[in-house]
Amino acid sequence: MGEAPAFYIEELPEELPSGITLKSRSCEAAIDIGGKTYLIGGADDESALSLGVRIFDKSTSQWINPTVLGTKPKTCKGLWAVSPGQDRVLIIRKGSQPDDGIWFLEVDTPYVREQEKLHGTKVVAWSKGMRGNAQKPIVISGPSGVGKGTLVNKLMEEFPSFFGFSVSHTTRAPRVMEKDGIHYHFTEKSVMERDIKDGKFLEYASVHGNLYGTSIEAVELVADEGKRCILDIDVQGARSVRASSIEAMFIFICPPSMEELERRLRARGTETEEQVLKRLRNAKSELEQGVSSGLFDHILYNDNLGDCYQRLKKLLGLDGNAGSAVQSLPLEINLPLKDSVYVGKNKIIICCGSSELKESHSLFALDVSSLNGGAPGRTRGLAIYQVDPCCEGLEVINKLS
Ligand SMILES: Nc1ncnc2c1ncn2[C@@H]1O[C@H](COP(=O)(O)OP(=O)(O)OP(=O)(O)O)[C@@H](O)[C@H]1O
Ligand SMILES: Nc1nc2c(ncn2[C@@H]2O[C@H](COP(=O)(O)O)[C@@H](O)[C@H]2O)c(=O)[nH]1
């Protein structure tokens, strides 16, 4: 068996391959990819709360301060960096919470290249590594007052551990019983417009005179909990989600008649007369688009609420006993200071406790063969498992080397 390569990136080397000298800090990692050295963790600003990124271009001997996109990981006591490919760096944060330990810095993915064209600068983008895959979100649309919220609430009440609601942003004023962060993120127009420009929204639309939008984070947060995400959005928003890279199930809710829609909207008593009339006017074109555009996978008539709810459950495969909780297993890696990392094609083996494989106390394998998603959301599909250092671990290393 050949010696597997070990990467000790805890301490910066005094001299990088390019000949430049760097100040060594225990919370920095340096890694070479495609003629560039990425220095991660060493923010120029000492008070920075998140990990910084600087790049040394070896061909020009120039430092680059890249545009950094995505949610940045918080600073930590130390970090490890390995490169499972030429397009991204995998970072393991020392001493982090179990669900916050593994991050990816994309340096040359299609998303990064597209953003470089938009920004006209070198771009890198963070995403958090998550175990397993997200379930297909459910997009529910329909005219105002048709009963979308009522149906979604019933579903969430009956299956609280199975579904999670994507909390939208809106510039409209809260209704009496509505709470910020639960029903909506109530937002200033200027703030929302800036966030849209910064690419934080999966979709957005002007609906009945206000701005509404689904942030990428809102959908990712639900998936992080191991739940299936439900989006209650208008038809324009549904169209945008359909055009995105996200695969979802699209359901349109229809009223039994325009008269009944008006009765429900008025009976709800949440809108002024002027707003009711505006919503009813918009309902006509929404119904036309919803029923005839082929945008939706399923159309449900909400005549009798109980019957419609049963049909919705059937569509979602919930008419049996499917509503059990989805367990998201805790990740229990907390690396001690002097670990070693063995990098194979699709697996990264991390020995905790000792750099000597045979003496190590705990051995983890990260399987990166099925990664999906990525910046500016999450990188999903990461598999993490503990292996027995005496037998299975050695077998894995054998295959790698
Ligand atoms: N099948 C039904 N029969 C009678 N009333 C209903 C039915 N479904 C919902 N309602 C009532 O209609 C009103 C509007 O429902 P709901 O607020 O769920 O609509 P919505 O589609 O979410 O509207 P919006 O898009 O404006 O948020 C509520 O008062 C609700 O109780
Ligand atoms: N495109 C989006 N539409 C959204 C979003 N959140 C809600 N909505 C839709 O707006 C109307 C009005 O909602 P209301 O709470 O003011 O009655 C309704 O049709 C919702 O489905 C969103 O994030 N994006």
Short mmCIF file of C-alpha atoms and ligand atoms in Angstrom, two decimals:
data_model
loop_
_atom_site.label_atom_id
_atom_site.label_comp_id
_atom_site.label_asym_id
_atom_site.label_seq_id
_atom_site.Cartn_x
_atom_site.Cartn_y
_atom_site.Cartn_z
CA MET A 1 0.00 0.00 0.00
CA GLY A 2 1.41 3.42 -0.96
CA GLU A 3 1.53 6.25 1.56
CA ALA A 4 -1.59 8.39 1.40
CA PRO A 5 -0.82 12.10 1.17
CA ALA A 6 -1.36 14.05 4.36
CA PHE A 7 -2.28 17.74 4.33
CA TYR A 8 -1.37 19.84 7.32
CA ILE A 9 -2.81 23.24 6.57
CA GLU A 10 -3.39 24.28 10.14
CA GLU A 11 -0.28 26.47 10.12
CA LEU A 12 0.64 28.48 7.06
CA PRO A 13 3.92 27.53 5.46
CA GLU A 14 6.51 30.28 5.85
CA GLU A 15 7.05 30.33 2.15
CA LEU A 16 4.40 29.64 -0.46
CA PRO A 17 5.36 28.04 -3.77
CA SER A 18 5.36 31.43 -5.46
CA GLY A 19 8.13 32.62 -3.17
CA ILE A 20 6.00 35.10 -1.25
CA THR A 21 6.17 35.23 2.52
CA LEU A 22 3.02 35.40 4.58
CA LYS A 23 2.33 36.18 8.19
CA SER A 24 1.30 32.91 9.82
CA ARG A 25 -1.88 32.86 11.85
CA SER A 26 -3.47 29.73 13.24
CA CYS A 27 -6.85 30.66 11.82
CA GLU A 28 -5.65 30.87 8.21
CA ALA A 29 -5.40 28.28 5.51
CA ALA A 30 -3.71 28.58 2.14
CA ILE A 31 -4.41 26.41 -0.86
CA ASP A 32 -3.15 26.43 -4.45
CA ILE A 33 -5.61 26.03 -7.32
CA GLY A 34 -4.93 26.78 -10.97
CA GLY A 35 -2.01 29.18 -10.60
CA LYS A 36 -3.55 31.04 -7.69
CA THR A 37 -3.03 30.79 -3.94
CA TYR A 38 -6.22 31.26 -1.95
CA LEU A 39 -5.64 32.57 1.55
CA ILE A 40 -8.74 31.87 3.62
CA GLY A 41 -9.53 33.14 7.08
CA GLY A 42 -7.00 35.94 7.28
CA ALA A 43 -9.21 38.99 6.94
CA ASP A 44 -7.33 42.29 6.71
CA ASP A 45 -9.84 43.73 9.10
CA GLU A 46 -9.03 42.13 12.48
CA SER A 47 -12.52 42.82 13.78
CA ALA A 48 -14.15 40.97 10.87
CA LEU A 49 -16.73 38.45 12.04
CA SER A 50 -16.53 36.21 9.01
CA LEU A 51 -13.70 34.38 7.29
CA GLY A 52 -11.89 36.58 4.80
CA VAL A 53 -10.52 35.57 1.40
CA ARG A 54 -7.47 36.96 -0.44
CA ILE A 55 -5.92 35.60 -3.59
CA PHE A 56 -2.32 35.69 -4.78
CA ASP A 57 -2.09 35.40 -8.56
CA LYS A 58 1.24 33.69 -9.22
CA SER A 59 1.33 34.64 -12.89
CA THR A 60 1.22 38.39 -12.13
CA SER A 61 2.54 38.31 -8.53
CA GLN A 62 -0.45 40.45 -7.59
CA TRP A 63 -2.79 40.22 -4.62
CA ILE A 64 -6.49 40.21 -5.50
CA ASN A 65 -9.30 41.15 -3.11
CA PRO A 66 -12.18 39.24 -4.67
CA THR A 67 -15.89 40.01 -4.54
CA VAL A 68 -17.15 37.51 -1.97
CA LEU A 69 -20.71 36.24 -2.45
CA GLY A 70 -22.96 33.87 -0.49
CA THR A 71 -23.37 33.56 3.26
CA LYS A 72 -19.92 33.79 4.82
CA PRO A 73 -18.89 31.39 7.61
CA LYS A 74 -18.12 33.00 10.96
CA THR A 75 -14.50 33.18 12.09
CA CYS A 76 -13.30 30.19 14.07
CA LYS A 77 -10.39 28.90 16.15
CA GLY A 78 -8.80 27.20 13.18
CA LEU A 79 -9.65 25.74 9.85
CA TRP A 80 -8.65 23.12 7.37
CA ALA A 81 -8.77 23.53 3.64
CA VAL A 82 -8.65 20.82 1.01
CA SER A 83 -9.55 20.94 -2.62
CA PRO A 84 -11.74 18.07 -3.81
CA GLY A 85 -11.57 19.53 -7.35
CA GLN A 86 -10.26 22.55 -9.25
CA ASP A 87 -13.48 24.53 -8.82
CA ARG A 88 -13.96 24.69 -5.06
CA VAL A 89 -12.27 24.44 -1.68
CA LEU A 90 -13.71 22.44 1.18
CA ILE A 91 -13.22 24.10 4.56
CA ILE A 92 -13.59 22.39 7.92
CA ARG A 93 -14.08 24.86 10.76
CA LYS A 94 -12.52 23.82 14.01
CA GLY A 95 -14.62 23.98 17.17
CA SER A 96 -17.80 24.84 15.28
CA GLN A 97 -21.35 23.74 15.99
CA PRO A 98 -22.20 20.32 14.53
CA ASP A 99 -24.36 21.78 11.76
CA ASP A 100 -21.89 24.50 10.89
CA GLY A 101 -18.65 22.59 10.40
CA ILE A 102 -18.19 22.12 6.67
CA TRP A 103 -18.19 24.93 4.12
CA PHE A 104 -17.36 25.28 0.46
CA LEU A 105 -15.61 28.21 -1.19
CA GLU A 106 -16.39 28.14 -4.91
CA VAL A 107 -13.55 29.60 -6.96
CA ASP A 108 -14.32 28.52 -10.52
CA THR A 109 -17.83 27.03 -10.74
CA PRO A 110 -20.38 28.06 -13.42
CA TYR A 111 -22.07 30.29 -10.81
CA VAL A 112 -18.78 32.04 -10.03
CA ARG A 113 -17.96 32.53 -13.72
CA GLU A 114 -21.42 33.99 -14.38
CA GLN A 115 -21.06 36.38 -11.43
CA GLU A 116 -17.58 37.43 -12.63
CA LYS A 117 -19.16 38.57 -15.90
CA LEU A 118 -21.79 40.57 -13.97
CA HIS A 119 -19.39 42.14 -11.46
CA GLY A 120 -16.36 42.54 -13.71
CA THR A 121 -14.13 41.35 -10.84
CA LYS A 122 -12.71 38.08 -9.55
CA VAL A 123 -15.53 36.41 -7.58
CA VAL A 124 -15.50 33.67 -4.96
CA ALA A 125 -18.69 32.35 -3.32
CA TRP A 126 -19.41 30.60 -0.04
CA SER A 127 -21.97 27.90 0.62
CA LYS A 128 -22.53 25.74 3.65
CA GLY A 129 -22.08 21.98 3.22
CA MET A 130 -25.17 19.99 4.13
CA ARG A 131 -25.69 16.27 4.51
CA GLY A 132 -28.24 14.61 2.23
CA ASN A 133 -30.48 16.22 -0.33
CA ALA A 134 -33.35 18.67 -0.09
CA GLN A 135 -36.84 17.47 -0.99
CA LYS A 136 -38.59 19.03 -3.98
CA PRO A 137 -40.28 22.27 -2.83
CA ILE A 138 -44.03 22.74 -3.36
CA VAL A 139 -45.15 25.97 -5.04
CA ILE A 140 -48.77 26.90 -4.33
CA SER A 141 -50.37 29.72 -6.34
CA GLY A 142 -53.83 31.06 -6.94
CA PRO A 143 -55.80 34.30 -6.75
CA SER A 144 -56.00 36.25 -3.54
CA GLY A 145 -58.68 34.84 -1.22
CA VAL A 146 -58.91 31.41 -2.87
CA GLY A 147 -57.69 29.67 0.30
CA LYS A 148 -53.96 28.99 -0.30
CA GLY A 149 -52.94 30.12 3.17
CA THR A 150 -55.80 28.13 4.76
CA LEU A 151 -54.73 24.93 2.98
CA VAL A 152 -51.04 25.45 3.76
CA ASN A 153 -51.82 26.07 7.44
CA LYS A 154 -53.84 22.85 7.62
CA LEU A 155 -50.95 20.92 6.09
CA MET A 156 -48.41 22.43 8.48
CA GLU A 157 -50.66 21.76 11.47
CA GLU A 158 -51.19 18.12 10.58
CA PHE A 159 -47.59 17.45 9.50
CA PRO A 160 -45.42 19.88 11.48
CA SER A 161 -42.24 17.87 11.14
CA PHE A 162 -42.72 17.16 7.45
CA PHE A 163 -43.33 20.60 5.94
CA GLY A 164 -41.83 24.03 6.48
CA PHE A 165 -43.09 27.36 5.20
CA SER A 166 -40.87 29.63 3.13
CA VAL A 167 -41.24 32.99 4.87
CA SER A 168 -41.39 35.59 2.11
CA HIS A 169 -40.28 39.20 2.19
CA THR A 170 -42.85 41.89 1.46
CA THR A 171 -43.08 45.66 1.43
CA ARG A 172 -46.79 45.60 2.37
CA ALA A 173 -47.82 46.61 5.89
CA PRO A 174 -48.49 43.80 8.41
CA ARG A 175 -52.09 42.84 9.14
CA VAL A 176 -53.28 42.89 12.77
CA MET A 177 -52.38 39.28 13.63
CA GLU A 178 -49.28 39.03 11.43
CA LYS A 179 -45.84 38.70 13.02
CA ASP A 180 -42.55 39.73 11.44
CA GLY A 181 -40.38 36.69 10.65
CA ILE A 182 -43.32 34.27 10.94
CA HIS A 183 -45.89 35.34 8.35
CA TYR A 184 -43.54 37.56 6.36
CA HIS A 185 -40.29 39.44 6.69
CA PHE A 186 -41.77 42.94 6.53
CA THR A 187 -39.19 45.02 4.72
CA GLU A 188 -38.44 48.53 3.48
CA LYS A 189 -38.64 48.80 -0.31
CA SER A 190 -35.09 50.18 -0.63
CA VAL A 191 -33.66 47.32 1.47
CA MET A 192 -35.51 44.70 -0.52
CA GLU A 193 -34.46 46.23 -3.83
CA ARG A 194 -30.80 46.20 -2.71
CA ASP A 195 -31.05 42.55 -1.63
CA ILE A 196 -32.65 41.65 -4.97
CA LYS A 197 -29.73 43.35 -6.74
CA ASP A 198 -27.29 41.39 -4.55
CA GLY A 199 -28.81 38.14 -5.82
CA LYS A 200 -30.38 37.10 -2.53
CA PHE A 201 -33.81 36.27 -4.01
CA LEU A 202 -34.94 33.15 -5.77
CA GLU A 203 -37.90 35.10 -7.18
CA TYR A 204 -39.74 38.35 -6.62
CA ALA A 205 -42.71 40.18 -8.11
CA SER A 206 -44.85 43.24 -7.75
CA VAL A 207 -48.20 41.90 -6.54
CA HIS A 208 -51.31 44.06 -5.92
CA GLY A 209 -49.07 47.13 -5.66
CA ASN A 210 -46.43 45.75 -3.26
CA LEU A 211 -43.14 43.92 -3.67
CA TYR A 212 -43.05 40.27 -2.58
CA GLY A 213 -40.16 37.84 -2.85
CA THR A 214 -38.73 34.49 -1.76
CA SER A 215 -35.15 34.71 -0.53
CA ILE A 216 -32.80 31.83 -1.27
CA GLU A 217 -32.13 31.67 2.47
CA ALA A 218 -35.86 31.21 3.28
CA VAL A 219 -36.01 28.04 1.16
CA GLU A 220 -32.64 26.74 2.36
CA LEU A 221 -33.57 27.19 6.04
CA VAL A 222 -36.55 24.86 5.62
CA ALA A 223 -34.42 22.25 3.83
CA ASP A 224 -31.75 22.55 6.54
CA GLU A 225 -34.37 21.29 9.00
CA GLY A 226 -34.91 18.25 6.79
CA LYS A 227 -38.40 19.50 5.84
CA ARG A 228 -40.15 19.93 2.50
CA CYS A 229 -40.50 23.59 1.68
CA ILE A 230 -43.87 25.17 0.77
CA LEU A 231 -43.95 28.45 -1.15
CA ASP A 232 -47.23 30.41 -1.25
CA ILE A 233 -46.49 32.82 -4.11
CA ASP A 234 -48.26 34.50 -7.02
CA VAL A 235 -48.27 33.29 -10.63
CA GLN A 236 -45.39 35.57 -11.72
CA GLY A 237 -43.28 34.17 -8.87
CA ALA A 238 -44.21 30.60 -9.84
CA ARG A 239 -43.06 31.36 -13.38
CA SER A 240 -39.69 32.59 -12.09
CA VAL A 241 -39.21 29.49 -9.94
CA ARG A 242 -40.09 27.32 -12.94
CA ALA A 243 -37.40 29.15 -14.95
CA SER A 244 -34.80 28.68 -12.18
CA SER A 245 -32.63 25.63 -11.64
CA ILE A 246 -34.87 24.52 -8.75
CA GLU A 247 -37.06 21.51 -9.37
CA ALA A 248 -40.42 21.94 -7.68
CA MET A 249 -44.02 20.72 -7.73
CA PHE A 250 -46.39 23.47 -8.96
CA ILE A 251 -50.01 23.51 -7.73
CA PHE A 252 -52.65 26.07 -8.73
CA ILE A 253 -55.71 26.61 -6.51
CA CYS A 254 -58.92 27.66 -8.27
CA PRO A 255 -62.07 29.17 -6.71
CA PRO A 256 -65.48 27.61 -7.55
CA SER A 257 -66.57 31.02 -8.97
CA MET A 258 -65.59 34.68 -9.02
CA GLU A 259 -68.59 35.44 -6.77
CA GLU A 260 -67.37 32.99 -4.15
CA LEU A 261 -63.83 34.40 -4.40
CA GLU A 262 -65.17 37.89 -3.74
CA ARG A 263 -67.27 36.63 -0.82
CA ARG A 264 -64.20 34.98 0.79
CA LEU A 265 -61.99 38.00 0.26
CA ARG A 266 -64.57 40.36 1.79
CA ALA A 267 -65.37 37.94 4.64
CA ARG A 268 -61.69 37.80 5.55
CA GLY A 269 -61.89 41.52 6.23
CA THR A 270 -58.18 42.24 5.87
CA GLU A 271 -58.28 44.57 2.84
CA THR A 272 -59.77 47.98 2.18
CA GLU A 273 -62.49 48.24 -0.48
CA GLU A 274 -59.94 49.62 -2.93
CA GLN A 275 -57.56 46.71 -2.28
CA VAL A 276 -60.36 44.15 -2.60
CA LEU A 277 -61.26 45.55 -6.00
CA LYS A 278 -57.63 45.54 -7.12
CA ARG A 279 -57.17 41.91 -6.00
CA LEU A 280 -60.35 40.86 -7.81
CA ARG A 281 -59.22 42.57 -11.02
CA ASN A 282 -55.87 40.79 -10.81
CA ALA A 283 -57.62 37.48 -10.07
CA LYS A 284 -59.05 37.32 -13.60
CA SER A 285 -55.67 37.32 -15.33
CA GLU A 286 -54.15 35.04 -12.65
CA LEU A 287 -56.91 32.49 -13.28
CA GLU A 288 -56.36 32.65 -17.03
CA GLN A 289 -52.63 32.11 -16.66
CA GLY A 290 -52.98 29.47 -13.96
CA VAL A 291 -55.44 27.28 -15.81
CA SER A 292 -54.17 27.58 -19.36
CA SER A 293 -50.42 28.24 -19.35
CA GLY A 294 -49.20 24.73 -18.60
CA LEU A 295 -47.10 26.28 -15.85
CA PHE A 296 -48.76 24.20 -13.16
CA ASP A 297 -48.47 20.45 -12.67
CA HIS A 298 -51.79 20.23 -10.82
CA ILE A 299 -54.96 22.31 -10.52
CA LEU A 300 -57.14 21.94 -7.43
CA TYR A 301 -60.65 23.42 -7.04
CA ASN A 302 -61.18 24.76 -3.56
CA ASP A 303 -64.95 24.45 -3.29
CA ASN A 304 -65.44 22.47 -0.12
CA LEU A 305 -62.36 23.04 2.08
CA GLY A 306 -62.28 19.52 3.55
CA ASP A 307 -62.51 17.86 0.13
CA CYS A 308 -59.85 20.13 -1.37
CA TYR A 309 -57.50 19.43 1.53
CA GLN A 310 -57.96 15.67 1.05
CA ARG A 311 -57.10 16.02 -2.65
CA LEU A 312 -54.03 18.09 -1.78
CA LYS A 313 -52.86 15.41 0.66
CA LYS A 314 -53.38 12.75 -2.00
CA LEU A 315 -51.25 14.72 -4.46
CA LEU A 316 -48.49 14.90 -1.89
CA GLY A 317 -48.73 11.19 -1.13
CA LEU A 318 -50.01 11.89 2.39
CA ASP A 319 -53.24 9.95 2.34
CA GLY A 320 -51.54 7.01 4.06
CA ASN A 321 -49.10 7.16 6.95
CA ALA A 322 -46.42 9.18 5.26
CA GLY A 323 -46.31 12.08 7.68
CA SER A 324 -43.54 10.85 9.88
CA ALA A 325 -40.73 13.14 10.88
CA VAL A 326 -37.66 13.38 8.73
CA GLN A 327 -34.68 12.93 10.96
CA SER A 328 -31.65 15.07 10.35
CA LEU A 329 -28.80 13.31 12.05
CA PRO A 330 -26.36 15.45 14.00
CA LEU A 331 -22.89 15.78 12.61
CA GLU A 332 -20.39 15.04 15.33
CA ILE A 333 -17.02 16.08 14.00
CA ASN A 334 -14.96 18.39 16.12
CA LEU A 335 -11.38 18.25 14.95
CA PRO A 336 -8.56 18.45 17.42
CA LEU A 337 -5.52 20.55 16.52
CA LYS A 338 -3.20 18.10 14.78
CA ASP A 339 -5.28 16.04 12.39
CA SER A 340 -4.43 14.66 9.05
CA VAL A 341 -6.58 14.65 5.96
CA TYR A 342 -6.35 12.07 3.18
CA VAL A 343 -7.77 13.23 -0.12
CA GLY A 344 -9.05 10.73 -2.67
CA LYS A 345 -11.06 11.27 -5.85
CA ASN A 346 -14.45 11.46 -4.19
CA LYS A 347 -13.65 10.87 -0.57
CA ILE A 348 -11.77 12.82 2.05
CA ILE A 349 -10.69 10.87 5.09
CA ILE A 350 -10.04 12.82 8.27
CA CYS A 351 -8.18 11.28 11.16
CA CYS A 352 -8.86 12.85 14.51
CA GLY A 353 -6.56 12.47 17.49
CA SER A 354 -3.34 11.54 15.72
CA SER A 355 -1.70 12.03 12.35
CA GLU A 356 -0.87 8.34 12.36
CA LEU A 357 -3.77 6.53 10.74
CA LYS A 358 -3.39 3.31 12.71
CA GLU A 359 -3.29 5.13 16.04
CA SER A 360 -6.08 7.55 15.32
CA HIS A 361 -9.06 7.46 17.61
CA SER A 362 -11.70 8.54 15.22
CA LEU A 363 -11.80 8.43 11.49
CA PHE A 364 -14.38 10.18 9.32
CA ALA A 365 -15.03 9.96 5.62
CA LEU A 366 -16.58 12.80 3.68
CA ASP A 367 -18.06 11.58 0.43
CA VAL A 368 -18.20 14.43 -2.09
CA SER A 369 -19.24 12.33 -5.09
CA SER A 370 -22.88 13.51 -5.14
CA LEU A 371 -22.67 17.21 -4.39
CA ASN A 372 -25.43 19.42 -5.74
CA GLY A 373 -26.71 22.95 -5.28
CA GLY A 374 -24.01 25.32 -4.13
CA ALA A 375 -23.48 29.05 -3.79
CA PRO A 376 -25.27 31.29 -3.05
CA GLY A 377 -27.44 28.68 -1.25
CA ARG A 378 -26.15 25.42 0.24
CA THR A 379 -23.98 22.66 -1.14
CA ARG A 380 -26.02 19.53 -0.49
CA GLY A 381 -25.50 15.84 -1.02
CA LEU A 382 -22.51 15.61 1.29
CA ALA A 383 -22.24 12.22 2.98
CA ILE A 384 -20.35 11.96 6.24
CA TYR A 385 -19.71 8.76 8.05
CA GLN A 386 -17.50 7.45 10.77
CA VAL A 387 -15.29 4.53 9.79
CA ASP A 388 -13.53 1.95 11.87
CA PRO A 389 -9.83 2.89 11.84
CA CYS A 390 -8.71 -0.74 12.17
CA CYS A 391 -10.52 -2.31 9.27
CA GLU A 392 -12.94 -0.33 7.14
CA GLY A 393 -10.83 2.83 7.34
CA LEU A 394 -7.74 1.04 6.07
CA GLU A 395 -9.76 -0.50 3.28
CA VAL A 396 -10.96 2.96 2.20
CA ILE A 397 -7.42 4.34 2.28
CA ASN A 398 -6.23 1.33 0.29
CA LYS A 399 -8.74 2.09 -2.41
CA LEU A 400 -7.69 5.72 -2.48
CA SER A 401 -3.97 5.23 -2.72
N1 LIG B 1 -63.12 26.15 0.79
C1 LIG B 1 -63.40 27.27 1.45
N2 LIG B 1 -64.70 27.59 1.67
C2 LIG B 1 -65.03 28.72 2.33
N3 LIG B 1 -64.12 29.60 2.80
C3 LIG B 1 -62.84 29.34 2.60
C4 LIG B 1 -62.40 28.17 1.91
N4 LIG B 1 -61.05 28.17 1.86
C5 LIG B 1 -60.65 29.29 2.49
N5 LIG B 1 -61.71 29.99 2.93
C6 LIG B 1 -61.71 31.30 3.61
O1 LIG B 1 -61.43 32.28 2.63
C7 LIG B 1 -60.64 33.33 3.16
C8 LIG B 1 -59.38 33.51 2.32
O2 LIG B 1 -58.53 32.38 2.51
P1 LIG B 1 -56.97 32.54 2.56
O3 LIG B 1 -56.58 33.68 3.42
O4 LIG B 1 -56.43 31.22 2.91
O5 LIG B 1 -56.69 32.91 1.03
P2 LIG B 1 -55.31 33.10 0.27
O6 LIG B 1 -55.44 32.41 -1.03
O7 LIG B 1 -54.19 32.67 1.13
O8 LIG B 1 -55.30 34.66 0.08
P3 LIG B 1 -54.04 35.65 -0.17
O9 LIG B 1 -53.45 35.30 -1.47
O10 LIG B 1 -54.67 36.99 -0.18
O11 LIG B 1 -53.10 35.50 0.96
C9 LIG B 1 -60.36 32.97 4.59
O12 LIG B 1 -61.22 33.69 5.45
C10 LIG B 1 -60.64 31.48 4.67
O13 LIG B 1 -61.08 31.09 5.94
N1 LIG B 2 -44.13 36.26 -6.12
C1 LIG B 2 -44.40 36.18 -4.82
N2 LIG B 2 -45.68 36.27 -4.39
C2 LIG B 2 -45.91 36.16 -3.07
C3 LIG B 2 -44.87 35.97 -2.15
N3 LIG B 2 -45.42 35.90 -0.92
C4 LIG B 2 -46.73 36.02 -1.07
N4 LIG B 2 -47.03 36.17 -2.37
C5 LIG B 2 -48.36 36.33 -2.98
O1 LIG B 2 -48.82 37.63 -2.80
C6 LIG B 2 -50.24 37.63 -2.81
C7 LIG B 2 -50.77 38.50 -1.73
O2 LIG B 2 -50.43 38.03 -0.48
P1 LIG B 2 -51.05 38.70 0.85
O3 LIG B 2 -50.37 38.04 1.99
O4 LIG B 2 -50.77 40.17 0.76
O5 LIG B 2 -52.53 38.43 0.82
C8 LIG B 2 -50.67 36.17 -2.67
O6 LIG B 2 -51.10 35.72 -3.95
C9 LIG B 2 -49.41 35.45 -2.33
O7 LIG B 2 -49.38 34.14 -2.85
C10 LIG B 2 -43.54 35.87 -2.64
O8 LIG B 2 -42.56 35.69 -1.90
N5 LIG B 2 -43.37 36.00 -3.97
#
